[in-house]
Every structure is written in structure tokens, then in C-alpha cells.
Amino acid sequence: MYTRLVDGVNTHLPTFHRYLRLRQRMMKVPELHYYDLYAPLVASVDLTCPAEEAQKQIMTALKPLGADYAAVATRAFTERWIDLYPNDGKRAGAYSNGGAYDVHPYMLLNYNGKYADMSTLAHELGHTMHSYYSNKTQPFPTASYPIFVAEVASTFNEALLIDHMLNTIVDDSPKLSLLGSYLENIKGTVFRQTQFAEFELRIHEMAEKSQPLTGDALGKLYADITRKYYGHDKGVTVVDDYVAHEWAFVPHFYRNFYVFQYATSFTASSALAEKVLAGDPAATERYLTFLGAGGSAYPIDLLKAAGVDMTTDEPLELTMKKMNRVMDQMEKLLGGTSARPGR
Ligand SMILES: [Zn+2]
């Protein structure tokens, strides 16, 4: 699965390059440099949303999951499972904790009324529903779900929310902003994390061949991989020499094989969301069963039963299809038939 992900993403680099060229066009820079990728893609639009409104939007977005799911999710809001607002002395961030096996999950948020807060609320609610159903269905020893599937239910909810918002928003600029943040997310989660995963894989291969792992050797390897991903030789993005040292500050590289799970969680939940949104009741049923399966099987088998086989190319293919659809929509909104050079 690991090498399939790396190979698959390499096959889809032209889709990534399409994104980079779109970014260059939107930023109006004559030459796209690696550091340009850290500037916002679209001027941020102030999509504000009070919590009551967010609850309504999220509940509508999650409608495809059926009445029982909706009833439980409503309890999270009405029965005080959520500490919603920032407060004196309260920690930052957001999480859901499903550890109280025979009570219900608890959520901590710092809701500030922005679109990102609504999306975080939908994300944490995904964790909560996963824990709720697993705790309810499984005996204690198999109730908690493994890391590999931990971010599936949460990012699944984000996907449903963004789909619902795009169907409701009529104005061009908030739409463009939402589509832009979707693309940023997929760039950071699928392409960048797989780029990291490939680097990690090659380090281990070098070690297996007894090749020395010096700073220089790692820098050269990192630069080669980064230039391949960002299309340096194809004139897509200029990856300057200093980027060779970027690996040194990524903490994950000092442990082994973690980052690929960001990419696989994303493609798994994208594929599952595509199937549920296509309106197949069997797909929804399988997904709900997965939410109740906790850690009762190996992660790959849990996902297979949910309707997505991570040992095939399908999840990545579906994710790439969606990414291209998003770029089609953005190009339409941006208007004109201005050239997408080299496509
Ligand atoms: Zn999460």
C-alpha cells in the first residue's frame, strides 16, 4: 500500500502541476518559486457563521448519513457534549475525546465564528460520532480505533460540509475561496505528505544498502525528490538550492513511517464521501458499520468493509478526479480561456 501510494502520486504529478500553474496564474507571478506556495492562494473572504447557524449547516451537510446519525449528532449539541467557546485559561485548539467508554464523547473547541471554525466543528463531530458508535457497538477491548483510520470520519465530515456549502453559496468570491482552500488542503495532505513519505522510503532503502546517511546525501535526495514533485525541470516551479535542507526541520523524519497516513486517510475519506454523495444507500450503510467497528479488525480490512480498498488505486483515482473537478470549477469562476501553458 505504501509503495502503491508513492507510485500512484507520481503518476498523478501532472494534476499537481496543473494546480501549481493555476496558482501561478492567480498570483500573477512571472515565475513560480517554492516560497510562493506559502502565500495565500485567494484573498481570504470573511465567511462568518455564528454557532447556531453552523450547527444548522453541518446537520444539513450530514443528512446523507440518515436519521439515526442525525439524532445522535443533535445530542452532541443539545446535551452539552461540547465546550464550544474560548474562555479565560482554556487551552487552544480543538479535539474530541471518546475515552469515557460508557458515557459519551466530549469535545473541546474554540469557536470564533469563522468558516474554519465551522469546518473544525464538523471535523471533531466526525471523531465524536466514530467514538460514539464504536463504544456503543464494540466491547471495551476493541472499541478504540487504530491511528490509521482515526482521521477518516473527521475528514469525511469536512468533505460533506464543503460539498454542501458549494451547493448553497451563490457568490463567486466566497465560492472561489472555499475551492481554493480545498486545493490547499489536498496539496498539503496528499502531495506534500507523499513527497515526504517517498523521501522517508528512500532513506530506509539507502540504509538497507549500507549507504552513508550524511547531511549532504539527505540534502541531495531531498532536493531531487522535491524538484520532481514541483516540476522544476519542466519549468513549473523553481525549487532553489536552499530547499535541500528543508528535511532537517520535519520532526516526523526522526521517527519512522508516519506521514503517509495523512495521505491515505485523505484519499480514503474522499473516496468514501464520493460514494455516499453519489446516493448509493448501500455505501452509506457500509460507512455507518465502519463507524461502529472501532478496532475490531486490521485497519485495511476495516476500510475494505467500509467500501474502500486501500490496496488498490481507486481511492487516489477518485481523489484526483475530484481535484480536477475543483480546478475546472475554479477556472470557470476565474473566467476567460487564458492559457494553461504546457498542459
Ligand atoms: Zn482530527
GROMACS .gro file of C-alpha atoms and ligand atoms in nm:
model
  344
    1MET     CA    1   0.000   0.000   0.000
    2TYR     CA    2   0.285   0.235   0.088
    3THR     CA    3   0.468   0.195  -0.241
    4ARG     CA    4   0.138   0.198  -0.430
    5LEU     CA    5   0.064   0.539  -0.280
    6VAL     CA    6   0.407   0.671  -0.378
    7ASP     CA    7   0.383   0.528  -0.732
    8GLY     CA    8   0.023   0.647  -0.772
    9VAL     CA    9   0.101   1.003  -0.668
   10ASN     CA   10   0.398   1.007  -0.906
   11THR     CA   11   0.161   0.908  -1.188
   12HIS     CA   12  -0.067   1.195  -1.094
   13LEU     CA   13   0.202   1.464  -1.078
   14PRO     CA   14   0.055   1.629  -1.392
   15THR     CA   15  -0.258   1.704  -1.183
   16PHE     CA   16  -0.036   1.862  -0.917
   17HIS     CA   17   0.141   2.066  -1.186
   18ARG     CA   18  -0.198   2.184  -1.311
   19TYR     CA   19  -0.263   2.315  -0.958
   20LEU     CA   20   0.077   2.488  -0.950
   21ARG     CA   21   0.014   2.657  -1.285
   22LEU     CA   22  -0.328   2.768  -1.165
   23ARG     CA   23  -0.160   2.913  -0.857
   24GLN     CA   24   0.095   3.095  -1.073
   25ARG     CA   25  -0.187   3.239  -1.281
   26MET     CA   26  -0.383   3.353  -0.974
   27MET     CA   27  -0.078   3.505  -0.806
   28LYS     CA   28   0.021   3.678  -1.131
   29VAL     CA   29   0.390   3.596  -1.085
   30PRO     CA   30   0.610   3.555  -1.396
   31GLU     CA   31   0.789   3.262  -1.235
   32LEU     CA   32   0.657   3.047  -0.951
   33HIS     CA   33   0.909   2.981  -0.674
   34TYR     CA   34   0.882   2.726  -0.395
   35TYR     CA   35   0.837   3.004  -0.138
   36ASP     CA   36   0.537   3.141  -0.334
   37LEU     CA   37   0.344   2.833  -0.223
   38TYR     CA   38   0.326   2.974   0.129
   39ALA     CA   39   0.132   3.282   0.021
   40PRO     CA   40  -0.248   3.252   0.037
   41LEU     CA   41  -0.400   3.132  -0.291
   42VAL     CA   42  -0.705   3.355  -0.274
   43ALA     CA   43  -0.773   3.674  -0.081
   44SER     CA   44  -0.946   3.539   0.226
   45VAL     CA   45  -1.316   3.604   0.229
   46ASP     CA   46  -1.474   3.672   0.565
   47LEU     CA   47  -1.729   3.393   0.576
   48THR     CA   48  -1.872   3.438   0.923
   49CYS     CA   49  -2.106   3.191   1.079
   50PRO     CA   50  -2.250   3.203   1.431
   51ALA     CA   51  -2.255   2.867   1.610
   52GLU     CA   52  -2.633   2.815   1.578
   53GLU     CA   53  -2.604   2.868   1.203
   54ALA     CA   54  -2.302   2.636   1.185
   55GLN     CA   55  -2.499   2.363   1.361
   56LYS     CA   56  -2.777   2.401   1.102
   57GLN     CA   57  -2.533   2.389   0.807
   58ILE     CA   58  -2.347   2.089   0.948
   59MET     CA   59  -2.666   1.897   1.017
   60THR     CA   60  -2.786   1.961   0.661
   61ALA     CA   61  -2.448   1.858   0.520
   62LEU     CA   62  -2.457   1.531   0.716
   63LYS     CA   63  -2.811   1.445   0.610
   64PRO     CA   64  -2.696   1.172   0.368
   65LEU     CA   65  -2.591   0.969   0.675
   66GLY     CA   66  -2.950   0.919   0.783
   67ALA     CA   67  -3.185   0.977   1.075
   68ASP     CA   68  -3.004   0.786   1.350
   69TYR     CA   69  -2.675   0.963   1.281
   70ALA     CA   70  -2.859   1.298   1.284
   71ALA     CA   71  -3.031   1.216   1.613
   72VAL     CA   72  -2.702   1.134   1.788
   73ALA     CA   73  -2.523   1.437   1.638
   74THR     CA   74  -2.804   1.658   1.766
   75ARG     CA   75  -2.747   1.520   2.117
   76ALA     CA   76  -2.386   1.641   2.096
   77PHE     CA   77  -2.520   1.995   2.058
   78THR     CA   78  -2.818   1.983   2.292
   79GLU     CA   79  -2.680   1.765   2.574
   80ARG     CA   80  -2.362   1.966   2.631
   81TRP     CA   81  -2.103   1.728   2.488
   82ILE     CA   82  -1.919   2.036   2.355
   83ASP     CA   83  -1.722   2.307   2.534
   84LEU     CA   84  -1.764   2.543   2.242
   85TYR     CA   85  -1.626   2.891   2.308
   86PRO     CA   86  -1.283   3.027   2.406
   87ASN     CA   87  -1.257   3.118   2.772
   88ASP     CA   88  -1.005   3.250   3.025
   89GLY     CA   89  -0.738   2.989   3.092
   90LYS     CA   90  -0.877   2.746   2.834
   91ARG     CA   91  -0.627   2.569   2.612
   92ALA     CA   92  -0.618   2.647   2.239
   93GLY     CA   93  -0.713   2.414   1.953
   94ALA     CA   94  -0.982   2.154   1.923
   95TYR     CA   95  -1.025   1.784   1.991
   96SER     CA   96  -1.273   1.511   2.061
   97ASN     CA   97  -1.215   1.255   2.335
   98GLY     CA   98  -1.403   0.926   2.324
   99GLY     CA   99  -1.227   0.776   2.626
  100ALA     CA  100  -1.527   0.774   2.859
  101TYR     CA  101  -1.643   0.439   2.720
  102ASP     CA  102  -1.984   0.412   2.883
  103VAL     CA  103  -2.071   0.783   2.894
  104HIS     CA  104  -2.035   0.970   2.560
  105PRO     CA  105  -1.753   1.154   2.379
  106TYR     CA  106  -1.658   1.505   2.490
  107MET     CA  107  -1.541   1.782   2.258
  108LEU     CA  108  -1.327   2.088   2.316
  109LEU     CA  109  -1.345   2.371   2.064
  110ASN     CA  110  -1.257   2.738   2.046
  111TYR     CA  111  -1.538   2.857   1.823
  112ASN     CA  112  -1.480   3.204   1.679
  113GLY     CA  113  -1.745   3.225   1.409
  114LYS     CA  114  -1.524   3.178   1.101
  115TYR     CA  115  -1.568   2.923   0.823
  116ALA     CA  116  -1.260   2.737   0.951
  117ASP     CA  117  -1.431   2.705   1.292
  118MET     CA  118  -1.739   2.554   1.134
  119SER     CA  119  -1.520   2.311   0.944
  120THR     CA  120  -1.332   2.220   1.265
  121LEU     CA  121  -1.664   2.162   1.440
  122ALA     CA  122  -1.770   1.923   1.161
  123HIS     CA  123  -1.426   1.755   1.184
  124GLU     CA  124  -1.441   1.699   1.561
  125LEU     CA  125  -1.801   1.585   1.534
  126GLY     CA  126  -1.673   1.317   1.295
  127HIS     CA  127  -1.436   1.186   1.565
  128THR     CA  128  -1.717   1.204   1.818
  129MET     CA  129  -1.958   1.002   1.605
  130HIS     CA  130  -1.687   0.744   1.530
  131SER     CA  131  -1.617   0.704   1.904
  132TYR     CA  132  -1.985   0.705   1.992
  133TYR     CA  133  -2.078   0.425   1.752
  134SER     CA  134  -1.767   0.221   1.826
  135ASN     CA  135  -1.820   0.248   2.203
  136LYS     CA  136  -2.184   0.157   2.160
  137THR     CA  137  -2.123  -0.140   1.928
  138GLN     CA  138  -1.793  -0.286   2.049
  139PRO     CA  139  -1.691  -0.439   2.382
  140PHE     CA  140  -1.435  -0.223   2.561
  141PRO     CA  141  -1.119  -0.403   2.435
  142THR     CA  142  -1.198  -0.341   2.066
  143ALA     CA  143  -1.379  -0.007   2.096
  144SER     CA  144  -1.095   0.234   2.027
  145TYR     CA  145  -0.999   0.272   1.663
  146PRO     CA  146  -0.643   0.249   1.525
  147ILE     CA  147  -0.444   0.559   1.418
  148PHE     CA  148  -0.457   0.452   1.054
  149VAL     CA  149  -0.835   0.509   1.037
  150ALA     CA  150  -0.853   0.782   1.304
  151GLU     CA  151  -0.876   1.076   1.064
  152VAL     CA  152  -1.120   0.916   0.821
  153ALA     CA  153  -1.452   1.002   0.989
  154SER     CA  154  -1.333   1.357   1.064
  155THR     CA  155  -1.213   1.445   0.714
  156PHE     CA  156  -1.518   1.265   0.570
  157ASN     CA  157  -1.738   1.520   0.750
  158GLU     CA  158  -1.527   1.808   0.619
  159ALA     CA  159  -1.579   1.674   0.266
  160LEU     CA  160  -1.957   1.658   0.313
  161LEU     CA  161  -1.962   2.009   0.459
  162ILE     CA  162  -1.762   2.165   0.178
  163ASP     CA  163  -1.982   1.990  -0.078
  164HIS     CA  164  -2.295   2.126   0.090
  165MET     CA  165  -2.153   2.480   0.118
  166LEU     CA  166  -2.055   2.485  -0.250
  167ASN     CA  167  -2.410   2.388  -0.337
  168THR     CA  168  -2.556   2.671  -0.126
  169ILE     CA  169  -2.319   2.965  -0.178
  170VAL     CA  170  -2.409   3.173  -0.484
  171ASP     CA  171  -2.146   3.450  -0.482
  172ASP     CA  172  -1.827   3.391  -0.679
  173SER     CA  173  -1.564   3.510  -0.434
  174PRO     CA  174  -1.659   3.302  -0.128
  175LYS     CA  175  -1.700   3.007  -0.364
  176LEU     CA  176  -1.353   3.067  -0.503
  177SER     CA  177  -1.216   3.096  -0.151
  178LEU     CA  178  -1.370   2.761  -0.050
  179LEU     CA  179  -1.248   2.586  -0.363
  180GLY     CA  180  -0.905   2.739  -0.306
  181SER     CA  181  -0.886   2.612   0.050
  182TYR     CA  182  -0.989   2.266  -0.070
  183LEU     CA  183  -0.697   2.270  -0.314
  184GLU     CA  184  -0.455   2.395  -0.047
  185ASN     CA  185  -0.566   2.113   0.177
  186ILE     CA  186  -0.514   1.846  -0.087
  187LYS     CA  187  -0.176   1.992  -0.181
  188GLY     CA  188  -0.062   1.982   0.183
  189THR     CA  189  -0.215   1.646   0.268
  190VAL     CA  190  -0.183   1.427  -0.039
  191PHE     CA  191   0.109   1.564  -0.242
  192ARG     CA  192   0.337   1.707   0.025
  193GLN     CA  193   0.293   1.417   0.268
  194THR     CA  194   0.353   1.162  -0.007
  195GLN     CA  195   0.661   1.358  -0.112
  196PHE     CA  196   0.774   1.320   0.250
  197ALA     CA  197   0.678   0.952   0.251
  198GLU     CA  198   0.886   0.893  -0.062
  199PHE     CA  199   1.184   1.068   0.098
  200GLU     CA  200   1.144   0.852   0.407
  201LEU     CA  201   1.122   0.534   0.199
  202ARG     CA  202   1.441   0.620   0.006
  203ILE     CA  203   1.630   0.691   0.331
  204HIS     CA  204   1.545   0.345   0.456
  205GLU     CA  205   1.645   0.194   0.121
  206MET     CA  206   1.980   0.375   0.142
  207ALA     CA  207   2.033   0.235   0.491
  208GLU     CA  208   1.948  -0.115   0.368
  209LYS     CA  209   2.217  -0.079   0.100
  210SER     CA  210   2.464   0.038   0.366
  211GLN     CA  211   2.492   0.380   0.203
  212PRO     CA  212   2.601   0.655   0.442
  213LEU     CA  213   2.324   0.884   0.566
  214THR     CA  214   2.513   1.212   0.580
  215GLY     CA  215   2.351   1.555   0.581
  216ASP     CA  216   2.478   1.613   0.227
  217ALA     CA  217   2.339   1.284   0.098
  218LEU     CA  218   2.000   1.352   0.257
  219GLY     CA  219   2.001   1.707   0.119
  220LYS     CA  220   2.069   1.583  -0.233
  221LEU     CA  221   1.798   1.318  -0.207
  222TYR     CA  222   1.550   1.572  -0.070
  223ALA     CA  223   1.625   1.825  -0.344
  224ASP     CA  224   1.589   1.561  -0.619
  225ILE     CA  225   1.251   1.443  -0.490
  226THR     CA  226   1.121   1.796  -0.431
  227ARG     CA  227   1.226   1.907  -0.781
  228LYS     CA  228   1.047   1.607  -0.931
  229TYR     CA  229   0.724   1.678  -0.739
  230TYR     CA  230   0.718   2.051  -0.812
  231GLY     CA  231   0.816   2.013  -1.178
  232HIS     CA  232   1.141   2.208  -1.150
  233ASP     CA  233   1.283   2.068  -1.474
  234LYS     CA  234   0.951   2.120  -1.654
  235GLY     CA  235   0.951   2.492  -1.566
  236VAL     CA  236   0.651   2.458  -1.334
  237THR     CA  237   0.809   2.571  -1.006
  238VAL     CA  238   1.162   2.688  -0.932
  239VAL     CA  239   1.296   2.486  -0.639
  240ASP     CA  240   1.600   2.684  -0.526
  241ASP     CA  241   1.909   2.513  -0.380
  242TYR     CA  242   1.839   2.607  -0.018
  243VAL     CA  243   1.526   2.384  -0.022
  244ALA     CA  244   1.765   2.085   0.002
  245HIS     CA  245   1.789   2.149   0.377
  246GLU     CA  246   1.417   2.154   0.445
  247TRP     CA  247   1.408   1.789   0.556
  248ALA     CA  248   1.606   1.877   0.869
  249PHE     CA  249   1.317   2.057   1.037
  250VAL     CA  250   1.045   1.798   0.977
  251PRO     CA  251   1.015   1.616   1.311
  252HIS     CA  252   0.845   1.312   1.157
  253PHE     CA  253   1.166   1.211   0.977
  254TYR     CA  254   1.330   1.144   1.312
  255ARG     CA  255   1.073   0.869   1.371
  256ASN     CA  256   0.965   0.606   1.125
  257PHE     CA  257   0.683   0.591   0.872
  258TYR     CA  258   0.405   0.813   0.995
  259VAL     CA  259   0.333   1.083   0.735
  260PHE     CA  260   0.191   0.852   0.465
  261GLN     CA  261  -0.116   0.813   0.688
  262TYR     CA  262  -0.215   1.175   0.629
  263ALA     CA  263  -0.236   1.099   0.259
  264THR     CA  264  -0.410   0.762   0.293
  265SER     CA  265  -0.670   0.898   0.541
  266PHE     CA  266  -0.749   1.179   0.300
  267THR     CA  267  -0.788   0.956  -0.005
  268ALA     CA  268  -0.989   0.701   0.196
  269SER     CA  269  -1.236   0.960   0.323
  270SER     CA  270  -1.256   1.135  -0.017
  271ALA     CA  271  -1.341   0.805  -0.184
  272LEU     CA  272  -1.598   0.716   0.083
  273ALA     CA  273  -1.757   1.063   0.064
  274GLU     CA  274  -1.777   1.040  -0.317
  275LYS     CA  275  -1.959   0.707  -0.285
  276VAL     CA  276  -2.202   0.827  -0.018
  277LEU     CA  277  -2.273   1.152  -0.206
  278ALA     CA  278  -2.344   0.952  -0.522
  279GLY     CA  279  -2.656   0.840  -0.334
  280ASP     CA  280  -2.598   0.466  -0.304
  281PRO     CA  281  -2.777   0.358   0.019
  282ALA     CA  282  -2.550   0.051   0.046
  283ALA     CA  283  -2.245   0.282   0.056
  284THR     CA  284  -2.397   0.477   0.347
  285GLU     CA  285  -2.481   0.154   0.529
  286ARG     CA  286  -2.123   0.027   0.490
  287TYR     CA  287  -1.984   0.357   0.616
  288LEU     CA  288  -2.207   0.353   0.927
  289THR     CA  289  -2.098  -0.004   1.000
  290PHE     CA  290  -1.736   0.115   0.981
  291LEU     CA  291  -1.811   0.385   1.241
  292GLY     CA  292  -1.925   0.112   1.479
  293ALA     CA  293  -1.636  -0.124   1.407
  294GLY     CA  294  -1.378   0.051   1.631
  295GLY     CA  295  -1.059  -0.153   1.635
  296SER     CA  296  -1.225  -0.490   1.581
  297ALA     CA  297  -1.017  -0.574   1.269
  298TYR     CA  298  -0.698  -0.470   1.094
  299PRO     CA  299  -0.725  -0.114   0.955
  300ILE     CA  300  -0.707  -0.223   0.589
  301ASP     CA  301  -0.991  -0.470   0.648
  302LEU     CA  302  -1.198  -0.210   0.836
  303LEU     CA  303  -1.171   0.022   0.536
  304LYS     CA  304  -1.236  -0.258   0.287
  305ALA     CA  305  -1.564  -0.333   0.466
  306ALA     CA  306  -1.642   0.041   0.464
  307GLY     CA  307  -1.622   0.035   0.084
  308VAL     CA  308  -1.270   0.146   0.003
  309ASP     CA  309  -0.982  -0.086  -0.077
  310MET     CA  310  -0.655   0.085   0.014
  311THR     CA  311  -0.454  -0.185  -0.164
  312THR     CA  312  -0.590  -0.059  -0.500
  313ASP     CA  313  -0.550   0.269  -0.690
  314GLU     CA  314  -0.922   0.351  -0.661
  315PRO     CA  315  -0.910   0.589  -0.360
  316LEU     CA  316  -0.634   0.801  -0.514
  317GLU     CA  317  -0.805   0.794  -0.857
  318LEU     CA  318  -1.132   0.922  -0.706
  319THR     CA  319  -0.947   1.193  -0.513
  320MET     CA  320  -0.765   1.310  -0.827
  321LYS     CA  321  -1.091   1.316  -1.020
  322LYS     CA  322  -1.239   1.540  -0.753
  323MET     CA  323  -0.932   1.765  -0.751
  324ASN     CA  324  -0.958   1.811  -1.127
  325ARG     CA  325  -1.329   1.887  -1.092
  326VAL     CA  326  -1.248   2.157  -0.834
  327MET     CA  327  -0.990   2.311  -1.068
  328ASP     CA  328  -1.242   2.306  -1.356
  329GLN     CA  329  -1.485   2.499  -1.133
  330MET     CA  330  -1.218   2.748  -1.028
  331GLU     CA  331  -1.103   2.812  -1.383
  332LYS     CA  332  -1.464   2.872  -1.481
  333LEU     CA  333  -1.508   3.123  -1.198
  334LEU     CA  334  -1.182   3.296  -1.284
  335GLY     CA  335  -1.319   3.331  -1.633
  336GLY     CA  336  -1.154   3.361  -1.970
  337THR     CA  337  -0.975   3.093  -2.159
  338SER     CA  338  -0.634   3.218  -2.056
  339ALA     CA  339  -0.364   2.972  -2.137
  340ARG     CA  340  -0.264   2.691  -1.909
  341PRO     CA  341   0.084   2.662  -2.052
  342GLY     CA  342   0.213   2.320  -2.135
  343ARG     CA  343  -0.100   2.129  -2.044
  344ZN      ZN  344  -0.877   1.504   1.372
   0.00000   0.00000   0.00000
